Coordinates of C-alpha atoms in Angstrom, one line a residue:
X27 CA -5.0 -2.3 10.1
X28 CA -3.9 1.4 9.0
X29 CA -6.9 2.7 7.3
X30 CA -5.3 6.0 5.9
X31 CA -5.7 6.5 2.1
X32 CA -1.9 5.6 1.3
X33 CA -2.7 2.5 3.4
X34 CA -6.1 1.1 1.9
X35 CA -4.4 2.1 -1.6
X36 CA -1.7 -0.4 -1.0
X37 CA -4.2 -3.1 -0.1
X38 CA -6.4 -2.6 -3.3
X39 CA -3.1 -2.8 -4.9
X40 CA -1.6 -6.0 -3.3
X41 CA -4.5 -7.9 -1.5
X42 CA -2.8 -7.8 2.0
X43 CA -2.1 -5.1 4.4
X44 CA 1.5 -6.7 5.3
X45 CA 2.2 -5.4 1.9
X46 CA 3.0 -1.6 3.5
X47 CA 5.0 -3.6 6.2
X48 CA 7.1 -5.5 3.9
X49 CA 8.4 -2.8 1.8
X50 CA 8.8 -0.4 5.1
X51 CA 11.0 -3.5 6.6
X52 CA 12.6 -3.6 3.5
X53 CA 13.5 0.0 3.0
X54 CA 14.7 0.0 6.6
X55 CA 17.1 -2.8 6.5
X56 CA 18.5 -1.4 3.3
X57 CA 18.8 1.8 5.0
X58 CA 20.7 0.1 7.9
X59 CA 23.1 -1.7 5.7
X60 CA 24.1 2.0 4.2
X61 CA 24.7 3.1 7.7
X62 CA 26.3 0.4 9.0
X63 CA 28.7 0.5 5.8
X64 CA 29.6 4.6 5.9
X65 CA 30.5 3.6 9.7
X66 CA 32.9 0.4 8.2
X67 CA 30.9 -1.7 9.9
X68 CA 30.2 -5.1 8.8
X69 CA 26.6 -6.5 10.4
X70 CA 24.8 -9.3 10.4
X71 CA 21.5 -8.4 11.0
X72 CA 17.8 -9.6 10.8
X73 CA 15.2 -7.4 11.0
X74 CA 11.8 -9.1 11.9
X75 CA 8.1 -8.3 11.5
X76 CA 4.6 -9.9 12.9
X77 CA 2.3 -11.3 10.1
X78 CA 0.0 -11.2 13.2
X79 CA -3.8 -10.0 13.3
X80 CA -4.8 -7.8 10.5
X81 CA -1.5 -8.1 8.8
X82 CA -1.3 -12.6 9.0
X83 CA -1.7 -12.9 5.0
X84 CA 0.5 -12.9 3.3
X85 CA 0.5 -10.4 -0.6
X86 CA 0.3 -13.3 -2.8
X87 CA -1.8 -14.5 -5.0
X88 CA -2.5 -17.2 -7.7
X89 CA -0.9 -17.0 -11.6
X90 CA -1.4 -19.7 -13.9
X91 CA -1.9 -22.1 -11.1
X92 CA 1.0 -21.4 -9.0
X93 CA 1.5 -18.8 -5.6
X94 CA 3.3 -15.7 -6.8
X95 CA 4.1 -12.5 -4.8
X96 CA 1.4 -10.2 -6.2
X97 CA 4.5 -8.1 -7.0
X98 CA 8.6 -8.5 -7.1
X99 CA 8.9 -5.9 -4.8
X100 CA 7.1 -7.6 -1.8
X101 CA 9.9 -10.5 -1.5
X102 CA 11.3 -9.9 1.7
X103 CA 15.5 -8.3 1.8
X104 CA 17.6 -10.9 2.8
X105 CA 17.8 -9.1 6.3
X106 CA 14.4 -9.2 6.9
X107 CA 12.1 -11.6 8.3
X108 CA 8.8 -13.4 9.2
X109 CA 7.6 -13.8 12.3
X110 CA 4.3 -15.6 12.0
X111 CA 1.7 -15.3 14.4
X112 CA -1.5 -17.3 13.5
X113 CA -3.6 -17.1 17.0
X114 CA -6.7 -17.8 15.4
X115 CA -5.6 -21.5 14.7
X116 CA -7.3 -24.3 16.2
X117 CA -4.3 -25.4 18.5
X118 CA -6.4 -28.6 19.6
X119 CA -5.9 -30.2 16.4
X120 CA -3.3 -30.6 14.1
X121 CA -2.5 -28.0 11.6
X122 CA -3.0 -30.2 8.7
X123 CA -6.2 -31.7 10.2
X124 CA -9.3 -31.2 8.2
X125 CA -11.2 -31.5 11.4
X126 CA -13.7 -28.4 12.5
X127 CA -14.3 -28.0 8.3
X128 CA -10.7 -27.8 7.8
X129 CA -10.0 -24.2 9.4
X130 CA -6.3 -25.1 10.7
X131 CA -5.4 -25.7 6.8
X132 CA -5.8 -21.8 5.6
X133 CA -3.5 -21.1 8.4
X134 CA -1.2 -24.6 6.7
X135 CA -1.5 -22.2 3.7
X136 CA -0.5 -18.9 4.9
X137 CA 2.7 -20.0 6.6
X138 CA 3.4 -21.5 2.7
X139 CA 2.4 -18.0 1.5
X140 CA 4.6 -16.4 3.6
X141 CA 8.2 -18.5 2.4
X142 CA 7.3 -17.6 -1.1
X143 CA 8.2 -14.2 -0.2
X144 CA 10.8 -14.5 2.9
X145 CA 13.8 -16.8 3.4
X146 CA 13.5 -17.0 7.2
X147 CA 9.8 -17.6 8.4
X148 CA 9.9 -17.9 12.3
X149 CA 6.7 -19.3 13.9
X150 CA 5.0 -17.9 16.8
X151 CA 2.1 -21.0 18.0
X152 CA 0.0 -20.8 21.1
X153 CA -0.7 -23.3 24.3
X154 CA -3.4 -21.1 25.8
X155 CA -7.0 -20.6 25.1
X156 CA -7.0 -16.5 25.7
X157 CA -10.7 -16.7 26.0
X158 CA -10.5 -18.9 29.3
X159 CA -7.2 -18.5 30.4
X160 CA -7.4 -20.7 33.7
X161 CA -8.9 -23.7 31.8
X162 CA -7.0 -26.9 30.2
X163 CA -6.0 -25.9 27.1
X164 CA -5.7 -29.4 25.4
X165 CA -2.9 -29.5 23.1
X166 CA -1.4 -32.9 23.9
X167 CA -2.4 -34.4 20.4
X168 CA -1.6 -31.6 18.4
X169 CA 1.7 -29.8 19.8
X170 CA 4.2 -32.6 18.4
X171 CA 2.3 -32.5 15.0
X172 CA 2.1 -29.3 14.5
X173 CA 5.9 -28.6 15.8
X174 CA 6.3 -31.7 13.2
X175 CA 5.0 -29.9 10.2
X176 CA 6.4 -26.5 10.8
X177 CA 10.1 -28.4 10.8
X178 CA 9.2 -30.2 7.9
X179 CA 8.2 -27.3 6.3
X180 CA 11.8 -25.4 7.0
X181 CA 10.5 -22.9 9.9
X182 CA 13.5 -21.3 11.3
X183 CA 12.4 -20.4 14.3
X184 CA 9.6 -21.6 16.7
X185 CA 8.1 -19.6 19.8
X186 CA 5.1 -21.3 21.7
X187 CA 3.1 -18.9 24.1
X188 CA 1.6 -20.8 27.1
X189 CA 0.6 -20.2 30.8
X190 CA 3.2 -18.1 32.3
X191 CA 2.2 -15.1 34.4
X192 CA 0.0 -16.7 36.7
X193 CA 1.3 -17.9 40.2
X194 CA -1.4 -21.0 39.9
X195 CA -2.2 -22.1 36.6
X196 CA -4.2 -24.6 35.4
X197 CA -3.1 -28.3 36.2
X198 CA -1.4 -29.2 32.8
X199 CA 0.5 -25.8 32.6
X200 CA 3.6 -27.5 33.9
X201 CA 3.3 -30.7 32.3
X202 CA 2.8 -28.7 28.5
X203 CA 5.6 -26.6 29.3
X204 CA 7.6 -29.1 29.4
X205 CA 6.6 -30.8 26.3
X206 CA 7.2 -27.9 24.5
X207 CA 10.3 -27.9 25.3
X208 CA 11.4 -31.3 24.9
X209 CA 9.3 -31.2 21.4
X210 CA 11.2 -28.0 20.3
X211 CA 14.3 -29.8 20.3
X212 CA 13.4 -32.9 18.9
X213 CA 10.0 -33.2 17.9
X214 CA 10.1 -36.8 16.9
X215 CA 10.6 -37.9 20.4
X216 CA 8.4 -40.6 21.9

């Protein structure tokens, strides 16, 4: 993350260093709507962000026992969204799972975090261990759950990042690409 004064200001403020991204996005698609208007044009437009890294939380925080933006001004423009990235998640297990100490559900969390402040959440998910590339990555009894749950849950969007840049990958690469994309557009199937 930035860590210029204006920057580590904002965080102090609003817990979260998406906070500076939010009201930049939504500055920018207000700005684009005025241009797009003194033109005569009429746009539909969505202008997307990464909650990704350093800037995956969300700027919200708890009020008499219920998850508020930490201020009005942090709920996304209606042309802007979400795209969130969590590639720390255990991907072996289901998201809601409270297996490995429960680490999957802050990420369960944060994706609920995120549509208290955006309309459109898209979901970026991962089907490759980074850290060993070539090796299995063992998703087969988690990737319809957690596809499951992010439906469920009203994601509008779904990207899944697997194997794809290598001329032989690892024995299951083909076989999970294809799952994915059976899953993606019906993840109830059998």
């Amino acid at each position: 993350a930035c860590e210029c004064d204006a920057c580590i200001e904002a965080f102090d403020t609003y817990g979260a260093d998406s906070a500076v991204v939010i009201k930049f996005c939504n500055e920018t698609a207000a700005e684009m709507r005025n241009i797009f208007a003194a033109k005569g044009l009429n746009r539909d437009f969505k202008l997307v962000f990464f909650a990704y890294e350093a800037y995956e939380n969300a700027p919200v925080t708890e009020k008499n026992g219920k998850r508020v933006a930490t201020d009005k001004s942090l709920i996304c423009d209606d042309n802007v969204s979400v795209f969130y990235a969590p590639i720390a998640m255990k991907y072996t297990v289901p998201m809601d799972s409270d297996k490995y100490e429960g680490k999957n559900l802050r990420f369960l969390q944060t994706f609920k975090d995120w549509q208290i402040l955006c309309n459109d959440v898209f979901v970026w998910i991962y089907s490759s261990n980074f850290s060993h590339y070539l090796v299995t990555y063992d998703v087969f009894d988690s990737l319809q759950a957690n596809l499951k749950i992010f439906k469920d849950l009203g994601a509008k969007y779904m990207q899944d990042l697997g194997q794809y840049n290598v001329s032989s990958s690892c024995v299951w690469t083909n076989l999970t690409g294809y799952l994915q994309a059976e899953l993606q557009w019906n993840c109830s199937l059998d």
